[in-house]
JSON list of C-alpha atoms in Angstrom, two decimals:
[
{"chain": "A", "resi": 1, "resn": "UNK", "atom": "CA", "xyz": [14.03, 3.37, 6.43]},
{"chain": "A", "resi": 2, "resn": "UNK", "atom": "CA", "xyz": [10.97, 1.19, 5.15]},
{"chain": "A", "resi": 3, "resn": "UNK", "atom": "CA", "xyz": [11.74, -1.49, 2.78]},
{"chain": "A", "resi": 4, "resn": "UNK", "atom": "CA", "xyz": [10.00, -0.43, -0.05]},
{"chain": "A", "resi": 5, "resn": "UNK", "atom": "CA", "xyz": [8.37, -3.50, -1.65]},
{"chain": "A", "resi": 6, "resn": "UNK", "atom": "CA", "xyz": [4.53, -3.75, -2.68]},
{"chain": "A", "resi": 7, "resn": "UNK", "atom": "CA", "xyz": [3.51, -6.92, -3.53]},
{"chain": "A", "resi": 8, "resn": "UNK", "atom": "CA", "xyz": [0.56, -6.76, -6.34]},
{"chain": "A", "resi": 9, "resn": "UNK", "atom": "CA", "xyz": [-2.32, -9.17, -7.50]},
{"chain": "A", "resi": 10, "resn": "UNK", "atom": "CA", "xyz": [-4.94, -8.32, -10.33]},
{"chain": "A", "resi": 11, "resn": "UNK", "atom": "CA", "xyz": [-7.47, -10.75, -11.44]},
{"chain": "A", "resi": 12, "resn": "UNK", "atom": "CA", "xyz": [-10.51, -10.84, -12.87]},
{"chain": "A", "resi": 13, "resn": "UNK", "atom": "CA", "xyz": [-13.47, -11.96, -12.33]},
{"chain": "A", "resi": 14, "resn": "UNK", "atom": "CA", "xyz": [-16.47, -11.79, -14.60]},
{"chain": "A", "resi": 15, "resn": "UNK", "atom": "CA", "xyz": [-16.33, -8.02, -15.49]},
{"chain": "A", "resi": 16, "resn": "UNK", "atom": "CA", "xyz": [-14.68, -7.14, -12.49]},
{"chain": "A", "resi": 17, "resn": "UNK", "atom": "CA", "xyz": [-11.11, -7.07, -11.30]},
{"chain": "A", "resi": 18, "resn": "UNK", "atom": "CA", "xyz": [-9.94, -7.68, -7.40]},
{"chain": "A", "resi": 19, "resn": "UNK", "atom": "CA", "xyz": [-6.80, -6.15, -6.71]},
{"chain": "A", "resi": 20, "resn": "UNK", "atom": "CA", "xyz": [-4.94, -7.74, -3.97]},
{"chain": "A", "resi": 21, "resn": "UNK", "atom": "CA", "xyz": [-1.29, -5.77, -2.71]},
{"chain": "A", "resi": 22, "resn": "UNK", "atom": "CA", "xyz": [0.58, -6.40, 0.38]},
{"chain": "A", "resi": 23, "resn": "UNK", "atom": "CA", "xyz": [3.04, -3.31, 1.76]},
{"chain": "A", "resi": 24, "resn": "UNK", "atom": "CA", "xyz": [5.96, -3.43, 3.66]},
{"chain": "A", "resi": 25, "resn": "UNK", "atom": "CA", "xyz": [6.17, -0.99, 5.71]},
{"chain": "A", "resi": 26, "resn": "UNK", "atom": "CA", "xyz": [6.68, -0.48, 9.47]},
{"chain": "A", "resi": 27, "resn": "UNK", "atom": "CA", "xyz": [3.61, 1.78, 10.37]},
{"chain": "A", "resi": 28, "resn": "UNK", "atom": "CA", "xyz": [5.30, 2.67, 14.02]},
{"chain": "A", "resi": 29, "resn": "UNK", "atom": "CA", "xyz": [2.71, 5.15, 15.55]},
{"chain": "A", "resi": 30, "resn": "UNK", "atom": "CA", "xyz": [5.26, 7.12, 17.67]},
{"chain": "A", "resi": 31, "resn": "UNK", "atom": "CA", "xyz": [4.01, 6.07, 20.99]},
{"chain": "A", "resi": 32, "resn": "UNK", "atom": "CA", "xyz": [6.06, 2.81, 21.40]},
{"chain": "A", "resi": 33, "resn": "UNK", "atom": "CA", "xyz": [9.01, 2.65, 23.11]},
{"chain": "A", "resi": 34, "resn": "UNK", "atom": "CA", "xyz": [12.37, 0.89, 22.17]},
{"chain": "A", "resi": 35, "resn": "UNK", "atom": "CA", "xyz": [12.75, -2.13, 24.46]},
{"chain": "A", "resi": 36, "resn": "UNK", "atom": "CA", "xyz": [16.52, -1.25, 25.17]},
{"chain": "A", "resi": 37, "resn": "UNK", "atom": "CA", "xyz": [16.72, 2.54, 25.27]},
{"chain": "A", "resi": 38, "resn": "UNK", "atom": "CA", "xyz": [13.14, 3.67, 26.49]},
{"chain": "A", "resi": 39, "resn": "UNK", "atom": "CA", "xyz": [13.20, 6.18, 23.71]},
{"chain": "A", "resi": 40, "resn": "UNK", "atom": "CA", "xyz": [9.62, 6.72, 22.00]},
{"chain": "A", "resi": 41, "resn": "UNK", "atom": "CA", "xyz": [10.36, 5.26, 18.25]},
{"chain": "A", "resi": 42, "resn": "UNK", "atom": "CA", "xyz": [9.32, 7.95, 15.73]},
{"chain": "A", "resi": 43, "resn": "UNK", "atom": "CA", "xyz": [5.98, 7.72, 13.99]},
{"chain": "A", "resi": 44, "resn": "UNK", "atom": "CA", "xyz": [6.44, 6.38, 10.93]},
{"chain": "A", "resi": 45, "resn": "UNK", "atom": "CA", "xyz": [3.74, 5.66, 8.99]},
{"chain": "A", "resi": 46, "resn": "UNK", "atom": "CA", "xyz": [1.96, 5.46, 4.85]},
{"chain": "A", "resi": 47, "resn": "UNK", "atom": "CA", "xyz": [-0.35, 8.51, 4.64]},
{"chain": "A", "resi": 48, "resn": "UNK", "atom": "CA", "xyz": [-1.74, 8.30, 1.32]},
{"chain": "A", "resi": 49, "resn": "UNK", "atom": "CA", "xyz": [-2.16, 5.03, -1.04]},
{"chain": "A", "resi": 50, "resn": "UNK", "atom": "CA", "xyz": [-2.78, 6.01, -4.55]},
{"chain": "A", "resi": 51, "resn": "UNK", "atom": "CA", "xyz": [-4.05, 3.18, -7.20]},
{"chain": "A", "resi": 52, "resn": "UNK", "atom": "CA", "xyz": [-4.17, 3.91, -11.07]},
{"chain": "A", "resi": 53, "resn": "UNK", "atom": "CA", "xyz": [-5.67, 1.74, -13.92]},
{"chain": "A", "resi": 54, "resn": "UNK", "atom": "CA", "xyz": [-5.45, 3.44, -17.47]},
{"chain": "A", "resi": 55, "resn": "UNK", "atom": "CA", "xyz": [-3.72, 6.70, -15.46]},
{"chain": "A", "resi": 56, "resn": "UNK", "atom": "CA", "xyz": [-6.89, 7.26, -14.06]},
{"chain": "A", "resi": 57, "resn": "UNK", "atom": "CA", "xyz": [-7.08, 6.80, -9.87]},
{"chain": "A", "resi": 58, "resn": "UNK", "atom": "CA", "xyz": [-9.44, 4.05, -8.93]},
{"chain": "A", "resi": 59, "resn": "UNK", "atom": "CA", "xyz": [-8.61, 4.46, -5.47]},
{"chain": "A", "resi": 60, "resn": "UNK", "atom": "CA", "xyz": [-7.11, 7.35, -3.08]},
{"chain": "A", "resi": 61, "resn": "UNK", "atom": "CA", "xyz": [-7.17, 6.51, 0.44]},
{"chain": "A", "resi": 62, "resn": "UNK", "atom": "CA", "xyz": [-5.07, 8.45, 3.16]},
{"chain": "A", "resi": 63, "resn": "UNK", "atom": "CA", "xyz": [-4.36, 6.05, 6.43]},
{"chain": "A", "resi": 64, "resn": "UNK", "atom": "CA", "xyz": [-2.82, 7.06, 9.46]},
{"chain": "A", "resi": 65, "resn": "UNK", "atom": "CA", "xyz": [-1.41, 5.47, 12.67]},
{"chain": "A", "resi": 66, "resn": "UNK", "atom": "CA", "xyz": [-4.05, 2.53, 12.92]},
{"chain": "A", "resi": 67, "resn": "UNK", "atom": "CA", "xyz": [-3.46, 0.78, 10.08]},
{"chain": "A", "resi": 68, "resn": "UNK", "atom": "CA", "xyz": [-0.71, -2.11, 11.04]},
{"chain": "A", "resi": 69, "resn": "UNK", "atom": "CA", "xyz": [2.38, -2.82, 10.02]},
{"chain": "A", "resi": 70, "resn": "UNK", "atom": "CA", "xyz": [3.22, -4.17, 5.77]},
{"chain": "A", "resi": 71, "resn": "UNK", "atom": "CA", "xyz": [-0.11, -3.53, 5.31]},
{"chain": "A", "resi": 72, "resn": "UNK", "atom": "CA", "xyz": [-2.88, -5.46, 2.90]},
{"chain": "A", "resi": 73, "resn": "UNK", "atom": "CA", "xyz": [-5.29, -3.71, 0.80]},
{"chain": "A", "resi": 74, "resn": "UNK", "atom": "CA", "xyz": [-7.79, -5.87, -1.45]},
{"chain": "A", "resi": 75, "resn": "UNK", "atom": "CA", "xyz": [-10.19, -3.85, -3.59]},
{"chain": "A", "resi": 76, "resn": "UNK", "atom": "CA", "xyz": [-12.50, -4.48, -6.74]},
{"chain": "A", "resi": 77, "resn": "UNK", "atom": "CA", "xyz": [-13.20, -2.45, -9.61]},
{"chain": "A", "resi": 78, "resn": "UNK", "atom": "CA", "xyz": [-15.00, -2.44, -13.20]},
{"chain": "A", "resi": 79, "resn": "UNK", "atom": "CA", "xyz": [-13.96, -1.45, -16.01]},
{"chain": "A", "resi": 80, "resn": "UNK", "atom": "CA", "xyz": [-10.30, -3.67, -16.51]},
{"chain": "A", "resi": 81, "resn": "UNK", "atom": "CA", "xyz": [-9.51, -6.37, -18.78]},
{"chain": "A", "resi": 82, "resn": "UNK", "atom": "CA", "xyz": [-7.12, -8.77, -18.77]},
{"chain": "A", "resi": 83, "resn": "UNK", "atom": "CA", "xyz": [-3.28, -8.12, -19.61]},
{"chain": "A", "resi": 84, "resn": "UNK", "atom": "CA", "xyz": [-4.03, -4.53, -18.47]},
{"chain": "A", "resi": 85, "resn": "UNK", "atom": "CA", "xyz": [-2.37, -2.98, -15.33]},
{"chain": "A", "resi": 86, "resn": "UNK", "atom": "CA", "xyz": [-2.67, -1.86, -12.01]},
{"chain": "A", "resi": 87, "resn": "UNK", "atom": "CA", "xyz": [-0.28, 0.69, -10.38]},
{"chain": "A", "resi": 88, "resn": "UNK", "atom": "CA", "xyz": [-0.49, 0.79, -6.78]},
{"chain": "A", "resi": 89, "resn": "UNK", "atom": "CA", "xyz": [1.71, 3.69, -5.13]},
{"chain": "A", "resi": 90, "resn": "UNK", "atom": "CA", "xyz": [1.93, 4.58, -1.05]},
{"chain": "A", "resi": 91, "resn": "UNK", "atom": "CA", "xyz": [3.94, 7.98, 0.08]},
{"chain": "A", "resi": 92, "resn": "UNK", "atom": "CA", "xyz": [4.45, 7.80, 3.98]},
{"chain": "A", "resi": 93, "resn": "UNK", "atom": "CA", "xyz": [4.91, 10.39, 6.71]},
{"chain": "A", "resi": 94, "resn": "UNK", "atom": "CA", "xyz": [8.70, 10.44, 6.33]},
{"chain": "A", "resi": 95, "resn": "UNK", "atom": "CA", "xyz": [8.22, 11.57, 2.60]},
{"chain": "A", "resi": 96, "resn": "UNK", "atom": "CA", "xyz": [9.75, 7.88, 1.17]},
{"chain": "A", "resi": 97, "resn": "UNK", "atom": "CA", "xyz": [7.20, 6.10, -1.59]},
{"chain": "A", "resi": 98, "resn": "UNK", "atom": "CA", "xyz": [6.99, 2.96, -3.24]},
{"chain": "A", "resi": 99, "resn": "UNK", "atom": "CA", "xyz": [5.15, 2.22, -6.43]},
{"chain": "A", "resi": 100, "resn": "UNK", "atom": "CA", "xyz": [4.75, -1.41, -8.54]},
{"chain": "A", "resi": 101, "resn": "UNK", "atom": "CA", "xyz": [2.67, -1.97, -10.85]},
{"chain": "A", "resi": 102, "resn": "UNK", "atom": "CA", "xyz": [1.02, -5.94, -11.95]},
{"chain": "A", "resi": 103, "resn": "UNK", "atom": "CA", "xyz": [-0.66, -6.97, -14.72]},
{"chain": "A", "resi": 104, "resn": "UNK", "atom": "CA", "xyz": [-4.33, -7.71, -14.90]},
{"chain": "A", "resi": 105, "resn": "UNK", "atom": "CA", "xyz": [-4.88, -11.83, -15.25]}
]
């Protein structure tokens, strides 16, 4: 099971705001094998990342098996102000999600 913690950063800058969030997750592609069995290790890995200011998406992205493990995004957008947030949400292969939100500094 992924530890499902997203770490989130919003600040802006002049009229735009740079999101920063870090992911934990274990991205395994399915082609390693466990060290002490030899069995492959299941893929295992975030699929879609979803980001919402206002309930509007500012960002869809859908990753597969080369992005690496607890992932970092970083990303800028207009249109935020401060004390405003950011909800950043990921849904994986396995069907888990995680979603946080941050406030806009």
């Amino acid at each position: 099971m992924a530890s499902k913690n997203i770490r989130i950063r919003a600040k802006m800058s002049g009229d735009v705001a740079e999101v920063k969030a870090l992911m934990s997750h274990p991205m395994e592609t399915g082609l390693r094998k466990d060290s002490k069995t030899g069995e492959k290790i299941p893929a295992h890995f975030i699929n879609e990342v979803v980001c919402e200011h206002k309930g509007n998406k500012i960002l869809v992205a859908s990753w597969g098996v080369a992005v690496s493990k607890n992932p970092y995004l970083s990303f800028k957008f207009k249109g935020g102000a401060k004390g405003e947030t950011v909800k950043v949400s990921w849904t994986d292969n396995k069907g888990e999600s995680a979603t946080d939100e941050a406030t806009i500094d």
